[in-house]
Short mmCIF file of C-alpha atoms and ligand atoms in Angstrom, two decimals:
data_model
loop_
_atom_site.label_atom_id
_atom_site.label_comp_id
_atom_site.label_asym_id
_atom_site.label_seq_id
_atom_site.Cartn_x
_atom_site.Cartn_y
_atom_site.Cartn_z
CA MET A 83 -14.07 23.64 -42.58
CA LEU A 84 -14.98 20.02 -41.93
CA ASN A 85 -17.86 18.49 -40.07
CA SER A 86 -16.21 16.03 -37.72
CA TYR A 87 -17.83 13.58 -35.33
CA PHE A 88 -16.35 13.58 -31.87
CA ALA A 89 -17.18 11.01 -29.21
CA ASP A 90 -15.53 10.90 -25.85
CA MET A 91 -15.20 7.35 -24.75
CA HIS A 92 -14.87 7.15 -21.04
CA ILE A 93 -13.84 3.61 -21.73
CA HIS A 94 -12.30 2.47 -18.51
CA ILE A 95 -9.62 0.52 -20.26
CA GLY A 96 -7.12 0.90 -17.44
CA ARG A 97 -9.42 -1.02 -15.17
CA ASP A 98 -10.77 -3.40 -17.74
CA ILE A 99 -7.88 -4.67 -19.76
CA TYR A 100 -4.66 -4.11 -18.07
CA ASN A 101 -5.72 -5.56 -14.76
CA LYS A 102 -8.52 -7.91 -15.59
CA PRO A 103 -8.78 -8.80 -19.27
CA VAL A 104 -12.30 -8.53 -20.64
CA LYS A 105 -13.19 -10.29 -23.87
CA ILE A 106 -15.56 -8.27 -25.99
CA THR A 107 -15.95 -10.92 -28.65
CA ALA A 108 -13.85 -13.98 -29.36
CA SER A 109 -11.25 -11.86 -31.08
CA LYS A 110 -11.60 -8.45 -29.50
CA ASN A 111 -10.23 -7.31 -26.18
CA LEU A 112 -11.04 -3.85 -24.97
CA THR A 113 -7.66 -2.34 -25.72
CA LEU A 114 -6.78 1.14 -26.83
CA THR A 115 -5.87 -0.16 -30.29
CA ASN A 116 -9.18 -1.99 -30.64
CA ILE A 117 -11.08 1.14 -29.63
CA LEU A 118 -9.25 3.13 -32.30
CA ILE A 119 -9.91 0.45 -34.93
CA GLU A 120 -13.60 0.29 -34.01
CA ALA A 121 -13.96 4.09 -34.05
CA SER A 122 -12.09 4.48 -37.32
CA ARG A 123 -13.33 1.55 -39.38
CA ARG A 124 -16.81 0.70 -38.11
CA LYS A 125 -18.20 3.69 -36.24
CA GLY A 126 -16.90 6.30 -38.66
CA ILE A 127 -15.96 8.66 -35.85
CA ASP A 128 -13.28 11.25 -36.59
CA MET A 129 -12.11 12.07 -33.11
CA VAL A 130 -12.31 10.06 -29.93
CA GLY A 131 -11.39 10.94 -26.36
CA ILE A 132 -10.13 8.15 -24.15
CA ILE A 133 -9.97 8.87 -20.46
CA ASP A 134 -7.43 6.28 -19.37
CA CYS A 135 -4.45 7.94 -21.01
CA HIS A 136 -2.86 8.90 -17.69
CA SER A 137 -2.20 5.21 -17.16
CA PRO A 138 1.43 4.26 -17.93
CA ALA A 139 0.32 1.03 -19.67
CA VAL A 140 -1.92 3.02 -22.03
CA GLN A 141 0.85 5.50 -22.77
CA GLU A 142 3.12 2.57 -23.53
CA GLU A 143 0.59 1.18 -26.01
CA ILE A 144 0.39 4.55 -27.78
CA LEU A 145 4.19 4.74 -27.97
CA GLN A 146 4.22 1.25 -29.50
CA LEU A 147 1.74 2.34 -32.18
CA ILE A 148 3.88 5.36 -32.97
CA HIS A 149 7.00 3.21 -33.04
CA LYS A 150 5.35 0.83 -35.53
CA GLU A 151 4.31 3.88 -37.59
CA GLU A 152 0.64 3.02 -37.18
CA ALA A 153 0.00 6.30 -35.38
CA PHE A 154 1.60 9.73 -35.17
CA GLU A 155 1.32 12.89 -33.12
CA LEU A 156 -0.37 15.81 -34.85
CA GLN A 157 1.22 19.24 -34.99
CA ASP A 158 -1.85 20.72 -33.29
CA GLY A 159 -2.19 18.03 -30.68
CA GLY A 160 -3.84 14.61 -30.65
CA ILE A 161 -2.73 11.25 -32.04
CA ARG A 162 -3.83 10.23 -35.52
CA PHE A 163 -4.58 6.54 -36.12
CA GLU A 164 -6.05 5.67 -39.55
CA ASN A 165 -9.13 7.93 -39.88
CA VAL A 166 -9.50 8.82 -36.22
CA THR A 167 -7.76 11.29 -33.93
CA LEU A 168 -7.23 10.22 -30.35
CA ILE A 169 -7.60 12.97 -27.76
CA LEU A 170 -5.57 12.08 -24.67
CA GLY A 171 -7.73 12.26 -21.58
CA SER A 172 -8.02 11.38 -17.93
CA GLU A 173 -11.11 11.09 -15.74
CA ILE A 174 -10.47 11.92 -12.11
CA GLU A 175 -12.53 11.86 -8.94
CA VAL A 176 -12.25 15.04 -6.88
CA TYR A 177 -13.43 15.19 -3.27
CA ASP A 178 -11.83 18.12 -1.46
CA GLU A 179 -12.92 19.97 1.67
CA PHE A 180 -15.40 22.12 -0.32
CA CYS A 181 -17.12 19.20 -2.07
CA LYS A 182 -20.33 17.80 -0.57
CA GLY A 183 -19.67 14.55 -2.41
CA PRO A 184 -17.31 13.10 -5.04
CA ILE A 185 -17.14 14.81 -8.45
CA HIS A 186 -15.84 13.31 -11.71
CA VAL A 187 -13.91 15.62 -14.03
CA LEU A 188 -12.30 15.14 -17.45
CA CYS A 189 -8.85 16.50 -18.26
CA TYR A 190 -7.56 16.47 -21.85
CA PHE A 191 -4.01 17.17 -23.00
CA PRO A 192 -2.50 18.04 -26.38
CA THR A 193 0.59 15.83 -26.38
CA LEU A 194 1.94 12.59 -24.94
CA HIS A 195 4.63 14.61 -23.26
CA ASN A 196 2.13 16.81 -21.41
CA ILE A 197 -0.06 13.94 -20.23
CA HIS A 198 3.05 12.08 -19.14
CA VAL A 199 4.09 15.04 -16.97
CA PHE A 200 0.53 15.17 -15.65
CA SER A 201 0.62 11.44 -14.76
CA LYS A 202 3.84 11.88 -12.83
CA TRP A 203 2.30 14.73 -10.85
CA LEU A 204 -0.90 12.74 -10.32
CA ALA A 205 0.95 9.64 -9.14
CA GLY A 206 1.88 11.52 -5.97
CA LYS A 207 -1.78 12.32 -5.31
CA MET A 208 -3.47 9.04 -6.14
CA LYS A 209 -3.26 5.55 -4.70
CA ASN A 210 -3.13 3.70 -8.02
CA ILE A 211 -2.30 5.60 -11.18
CA THR A 212 -2.98 2.55 -13.40
CA LEU A 213 -6.75 2.62 -12.72
CA SER A 214 -9.48 4.89 -14.12
CA SER A 215 -11.64 7.49 -12.39
CA GLN A 216 -9.66 7.18 -9.16
CA ARG A 217 -9.91 9.52 -6.18
CA TYR A 218 -7.37 12.32 -6.30
CA TYR A 219 -6.09 13.70 -3.02
CA GLY A 220 -5.78 17.44 -3.51
CA SER A 221 -8.04 20.42 -4.12
CA ALA A 222 -10.21 20.87 -7.20
CA LYS A 223 -8.66 24.26 -7.96
CA GLU A 224 -5.12 22.93 -7.66
CA LEU A 225 -6.07 20.32 -10.26
CA GLN A 226 -7.49 23.03 -12.54
CA TYR A 227 -4.26 25.06 -12.24
CA LYS A 228 -2.13 22.01 -13.09
CA VAL A 229 -4.26 21.17 -16.13
CA LYS A 230 -3.97 24.76 -17.40
CA GLU A 231 -0.23 24.84 -16.76
CA LEU A 232 0.01 21.81 -19.07
CA GLU A 233 -2.18 23.45 -21.75
CA GLY A 234 -5.01 21.05 -21.03
CA LEU A 235 -8.81 21.27 -21.06
CA PHE A 236 -10.88 20.91 -17.90
CA ILE A 237 -14.45 19.61 -18.18
CA PRO A 238 -16.73 18.45 -15.33
CA ALA A 239 -18.10 15.01 -16.32
CA HIS A 240 -21.72 13.79 -16.56
CA VAL A 241 -22.63 16.73 -14.29
CA PHE A 242 -26.10 15.61 -13.16
CA THR A 243 -25.72 11.88 -12.43
CA PRO A 244 -26.83 11.21 -8.86
CA PHE A 245 -23.63 9.73 -7.43
CA LYS A 246 -20.29 11.05 -8.60
CA SER A 247 -20.91 14.37 -10.24
CA LEU A 248 -20.85 18.12 -9.82
CA TYR A 249 -24.58 18.69 -9.32
CA GLY A 250 -25.47 15.12 -8.34
CA LYS A 251 -23.79 15.25 -4.93
CA GLY A 252 -20.77 17.55 -5.32
CA VAL A 253 -22.23 20.99 -4.59
CA THR A 254 -25.29 22.41 -2.89
CA GLU A 255 -26.18 24.77 -5.69
CA SER A 256 -23.23 26.32 -7.55
CA LEU A 257 -20.09 25.09 -9.26
CA THR A 258 -18.23 28.05 -7.73
CA GLU A 259 -18.38 26.28 -4.37
CA VAL A 260 -15.65 24.01 -5.71
CA PHE A 261 -14.23 25.23 -9.04
CA ASP A 262 -12.70 28.35 -10.56
CA ALA A 263 -15.46 29.10 -13.09
CA ASP A 264 -13.00 30.74 -15.51
CA LEU A 265 -10.92 27.56 -15.82
CA ILE A 266 -13.72 25.32 -17.09
CA ASP A 267 -13.69 24.65 -20.85
CA GLY A 268 -17.02 22.88 -21.25
CA ILE A 269 -19.72 20.89 -19.48
CA GLU A 270 -20.43 17.22 -20.15
CA LEU A 271 -24.18 16.70 -19.87
CA GLY A 272 -24.37 12.95 -19.24
CA LEU A 273 -26.94 10.52 -20.53
CA SER A 274 -29.94 11.60 -18.44
CA SER A 275 -30.00 15.26 -19.47
CA ASP A 276 -30.08 17.40 -22.58
CA THR A 277 -29.39 21.01 -23.52
CA LYS A 278 -32.81 22.30 -22.63
CA MET A 279 -32.76 20.73 -19.18
CA ALA A 280 -29.25 21.97 -18.40
CA ASP A 281 -29.93 25.51 -19.60
CA GLN A 282 -32.35 25.98 -16.75
CA ILE A 283 -29.23 26.56 -14.66
CA GLU A 284 -28.02 30.04 -15.42
CA GLU A 285 -24.40 29.59 -14.41
CA LEU A 286 -24.04 27.04 -17.24
CA HIS A 287 -25.03 29.48 -19.98
CA ARG A 288 -21.47 30.59 -20.60
CA TYR A 289 -20.19 27.05 -21.36
CA THR A 290 -20.31 24.76 -24.39
CA PHE A 291 -22.21 21.54 -23.72
CA LEU A 292 -20.68 18.19 -24.63
CA THR A 293 -22.64 15.02 -25.25
CA ASN A 294 -20.19 12.18 -24.72
CA SER A 295 -20.76 8.45 -24.74
CA ASP A 296 -19.42 7.42 -21.32
CA SER A 297 -18.98 4.10 -23.03
CA HIS A 298 -17.59 1.02 -21.36
CA SER A 299 -17.71 -1.20 -24.40
CA LEU A 300 -16.87 -1.02 -28.10
CA ALA A 301 -20.52 -1.23 -29.18
CA LYS A 302 -21.43 1.84 -27.14
CA ILE A 303 -18.79 4.10 -28.69
CA GLY A 304 -20.77 7.05 -29.94
CA ARG A 305 -23.75 6.34 -27.71
CA GLU A 306 -23.68 10.14 -27.52
CA TYR A 307 -21.44 12.40 -29.61
CA GLN A 308 -21.31 15.73 -31.37
CA GLN A 309 -20.75 17.09 -34.80
CA ILE A 310 -18.08 19.77 -34.71
CA LYS A 311 -17.22 22.40 -37.25
CA MET A 312 -13.43 22.54 -37.36
CA VAL A 313 -10.52 22.78 -39.80
CA GLU A 314 -9.23 19.29 -38.94
CA PRO A 315 -9.77 16.87 -36.07
CA SER A 316 -7.01 17.92 -33.67
CA PHE A 317 -6.71 18.94 -30.03
CA GLN A 318 -6.25 22.63 -30.84
CA GLU A 319 -9.28 22.69 -33.12
CA PHE A 320 -11.33 20.95 -30.41
CA ASN A 321 -10.23 23.65 -27.98
CA TYR A 322 -11.24 26.36 -30.47
CA ALA A 323 -14.63 24.71 -30.98
CA LEU A 324 -15.32 24.68 -27.24
CA HIS A 325 -14.62 28.40 -27.14
CA GLY A 326 -16.22 29.36 -30.45
CA VAL A 327 -13.04 30.69 -32.07
CA ASP A 328 -13.38 31.94 -35.68
CA GLY A 329 -16.39 29.88 -36.66
CA ARG A 330 -15.37 26.63 -35.01
CA LYS A 331 -18.23 25.25 -32.99
CA ILE A 332 -20.30 22.29 -32.05
CA SER A 333 -22.91 22.22 -34.79
CA THR A 334 -25.17 19.48 -33.39
CA ASN A 335 -25.30 17.47 -30.18
CA PHE A 336 -26.47 13.90 -30.64
CA GLY A 337 -27.64 12.27 -27.48
CA MET A 338 -29.99 9.71 -26.16
CA ASN A 339 -33.37 10.99 -25.13
CA PRO A 340 -32.76 11.74 -21.40
CA LYS A 341 -35.57 9.32 -20.58
CA LEU A 342 -33.34 6.50 -21.84
CA GLY A 343 -30.71 7.35 -19.22
CA LYS A 344 -30.41 5.34 -16.01
CA TYR A 345 -31.26 8.23 -13.72
CA TYR A 346 -33.96 10.34 -15.32
CA THR A 347 -36.71 9.87 -12.70
CA THR A 348 -36.54 9.41 -8.94
CA VAL A 349 -36.91 5.73 -8.15
CA CYS A 350 -36.75 3.36 -5.18
CA GLN A 351 -33.84 1.05 -5.88
CA GLN A 352 -35.41 -1.78 -3.92
CA CYS A 353 -38.80 -2.11 -5.64
CA MET A 354 -37.97 0.08 -8.69
CA LYS A 355 -41.19 2.11 -8.30
CA SER A 356 -41.23 5.85 -9.06
CA VAL A 357 -41.34 7.99 -5.94
CA ASP A 358 -41.32 11.73 -5.23
CA PHE A 359 -38.04 13.64 -5.29
CA LEU A 360 -36.26 13.76 -1.88
CA THR A 361 -38.36 10.88 -0.54
CA VAL A 362 -36.59 9.42 2.48
CA GLU A 363 -38.47 6.14 2.81
CA CYS A 364 -40.21 4.32 -0.01
CA PRO A 365 -44.01 4.37 0.52
CA TYR A 366 -44.30 0.95 -1.18
CA CYS A 367 -41.56 -1.16 0.41
CA GLU A 368 -40.09 1.08 3.16
CA SER A 369 -36.62 0.93 1.65
CA LYS A 370 -34.37 3.95 2.18
CA LYS A 371 -32.46 3.34 -1.06
CA ILE A 372 -33.94 6.20 -3.06
CA VAL A 373 -32.05 7.42 -6.13
CA ASN A 374 -32.91 11.01 -7.00
CA GLY A 375 -33.67 11.60 -10.65
CA VAL A 376 -31.78 14.06 -12.83
CA PHE A 377 -35.03 15.69 -13.96
CA ASP A 378 -36.02 16.43 -10.36
CA ARG A 379 -32.57 17.62 -9.33
CA ILE A 380 -32.55 20.15 -12.17
CA GLN A 381 -35.99 21.41 -11.11
CA GLN A 382 -34.52 22.01 -7.68
CA LEU A 383 -31.50 23.87 -9.06
CA ARG A 384 -33.29 25.85 -11.73
CA SER A 385 -32.58 29.53 -11.61
CA THR A 386 -34.03 30.77 -14.83
CA LYS A 387 -37.19 30.30 -16.83
CA GLU A 388 -36.34 32.15 -20.00
CA SER A 389 -33.45 33.67 -21.98
CA SER A 390 -31.42 30.57 -22.73
CA PRO A 391 -28.31 31.17 -24.82
CA LYS A 392 -28.27 30.17 -28.47
CA ARG A 393 -27.38 26.48 -28.61
CA PRO A 394 -26.74 23.97 -31.37
CA PRO A 395 -29.67 21.65 -32.08
CA TYR A 396 -29.88 18.58 -29.86
CA THR A 397 -30.96 15.52 -31.80
CA TYR A 398 -32.15 12.44 -29.94
CA GLN A 399 -30.33 9.32 -31.07
CA VAL A 400 -29.17 5.92 -29.93
CA PRO A 401 -26.52 3.60 -31.32
CA LEU A 402 -28.00 1.10 -33.77
CA GLU A 403 -27.64 -1.77 -31.29
CA TYR A 404 -30.28 -0.08 -29.06
CA LEU A 405 -32.97 -0.44 -31.68
CA PRO A 406 -35.23 -3.38 -30.80
CA GLY A 407 -35.14 -5.96 -33.56
CA LEU A 408 -31.80 -4.78 -34.93
CA GLY A 409 -29.59 -7.71 -33.90
CA PRO A 410 -25.87 -8.32 -34.54
CA LYS A 411 -26.59 -10.01 -37.89
CA THR A 412 -28.55 -7.07 -39.28
CA PHE A 413 -25.88 -4.75 -37.94
CA GLU A 414 -23.11 -6.62 -39.78
CA THR A 415 -25.18 -6.65 -42.98
CA LEU A 416 -25.60 -2.90 -42.73
CA LEU A 417 -21.91 -2.35 -42.12
CA ASP A 418 -20.99 -4.61 -45.03
CA HIS A 419 -23.03 -2.40 -47.35
CA PHE A 420 -22.61 1.06 -45.91
CA SER A 421 -19.23 0.78 -44.14
CA THR A 422 -19.77 2.85 -40.96
CA GLU A 423 -22.44 3.38 -38.34
CA MET A 424 -22.24 7.18 -38.74
CA ASN A 425 -22.95 6.75 -42.43
CA ILE A 426 -25.98 4.54 -41.72
CA ILE A 427 -27.38 6.83 -39.03
CA HIS A 428 -26.90 10.07 -40.95
CA TYR A 429 -26.73 9.58 -44.68
CA VAL A 430 -27.96 6.32 -46.26
CA SER A 431 -31.35 6.85 -47.93
CA GLY A 432 -34.50 5.15 -46.69
CA GLU A 433 -34.87 3.47 -50.04
CA LYS A 434 -31.47 1.80 -49.77
CA LEU A 435 -32.10 0.74 -46.17
CA MET A 436 -35.45 -0.84 -47.04
CA LYS A 437 -33.91 -2.89 -49.82
CA LEU A 438 -31.60 -4.50 -47.28
CA ILE A 439 -33.42 -4.79 -43.95
CA PRO A 440 -37.02 -5.15 -42.70
CA GLU A 441 -39.10 -2.05 -43.29
CA LYS A 442 -39.95 -1.45 -39.62
CA ILE A 443 -36.27 -1.36 -38.70
CA ALA A 444 -35.44 0.95 -41.58
CA LYS A 445 -38.28 3.20 -40.42
CA MET A 446 -36.84 3.22 -36.90
CA ILE A 447 -33.48 4.39 -38.25
CA LEU A 448 -35.15 7.17 -40.22
CA ASP A 449 -37.31 8.24 -37.26
CA MET A 450 -34.19 8.30 -35.14
CA ARG A 451 -32.45 10.50 -37.70
CA ASN A 452 -35.36 12.92 -37.26
CA GLY A 453 -35.36 12.62 -33.46
CA VAL A 454 -38.86 11.12 -33.17
CA LEU A 455 -38.41 7.60 -31.73
CA GLY A 456 -40.84 6.39 -29.03
CA ILE A 457 -39.25 5.95 -25.55
CA GLU A 458 -40.02 4.36 -22.16
CA ALA A 459 -38.36 6.31 -19.31
CA GLY A 460 -35.57 4.86 -17.10
CA GLY A 461 -34.63 5.50 -13.45
CA GLY A 462 -32.91 4.10 -10.36
CA GLY A 463 -30.05 2.61 -12.37
CA LYS A 464 -32.26 0.99 -14.99
CA TYR A 465 -32.02 2.31 -18.54
CA GLY A 466 -35.08 3.45 -20.45
CA ARG A 467 -35.95 1.68 -23.71
CA VAL A 468 -36.84 2.35 -27.28
CA LYS A 469 -40.40 1.14 -27.89
CA MET A 470 -40.80 -1.71 -30.33
CA TYR A 471 -42.42 -0.85 -33.69
CA LYS A 472 -45.45 -2.95 -34.49
CA LYS A 473 -44.92 -3.23 -38.21
ZN1 ZN B 1664 -17.36 9.31 -14.39
ZN1 ZN B 1665 -39.56 0.67 -2.74
#
């Protein structure tokens, strides 16, 4: 079996390129093809989920790649482009009569045909099918049944973020208020939580946890990702890994320290000071714009103190661009020598790094590999930060 790196992108390409072109650099638009090139050639990621694939323009771009023989559909599902397999996905906002607030969910499909059928069905239940993460007018369970009918995977997205998520605002205390628990294939943790935090909620023990990047730019591809034990990077193997079939599994989750996430602590959005969970009015500036932190929300939901299930290790990491002092020039130098970011993060020896870049930056990369970087916590929509190394 192989060790493959999987990163779900959440790149909102439907919104960003096809309606309002966004230049990433002088030569790079945020298109599906550019994402695949970046993932394959520079990131060194083996499998990437893109959640705009319900959009007809995105499907057209994939068909073009296949037509030009630059990509092809795999027997076991997924689209292979160079060294990366694209997993066809769609992020959808559910808000039915049982939801207390909007919930984002991820739906993945094995083939272009299946996601095309899904899009046609969705078009009747959405105002604008060409955009990402749009509100769907129908029930959560009906959506689950449709995804299963089309042999898809159903995964609640970034489940603790305070605004549009399952536990953020969607339910009072249990996912069964909204979903059929048997038709969930995995749980996406989101940037402000990790395995240990999420396992305090007992109803999550039966599910595999995913650490996905929720990236909205090329540089952030693989902001979070996982290493998966599988026979080859394909949709079917991904499905097997989520359900632990015959030795397939997620072998390590790589995620940012939750303190780096935007919503770890409860913060007043007006003055950005930390306040107590469930504060109504800020004691410092009297603002009512309080954003509850993920840490506090999990404390409120926690149902269990011990007996967590056996989980893969969770290693704290950030993409190289997050390391203070590691600018674009250093990054390009590293890529020139060691080809991909995954290679630099995981495999290149300290000795080789130190020959090429300043020692304190090399040390940061090695500390990150071991999950021991220093962090300043984020909150209220402001990201935390990696602390600068003195020497
Ligand atoms: Zn989302
Ligand atoms: Zn305030």
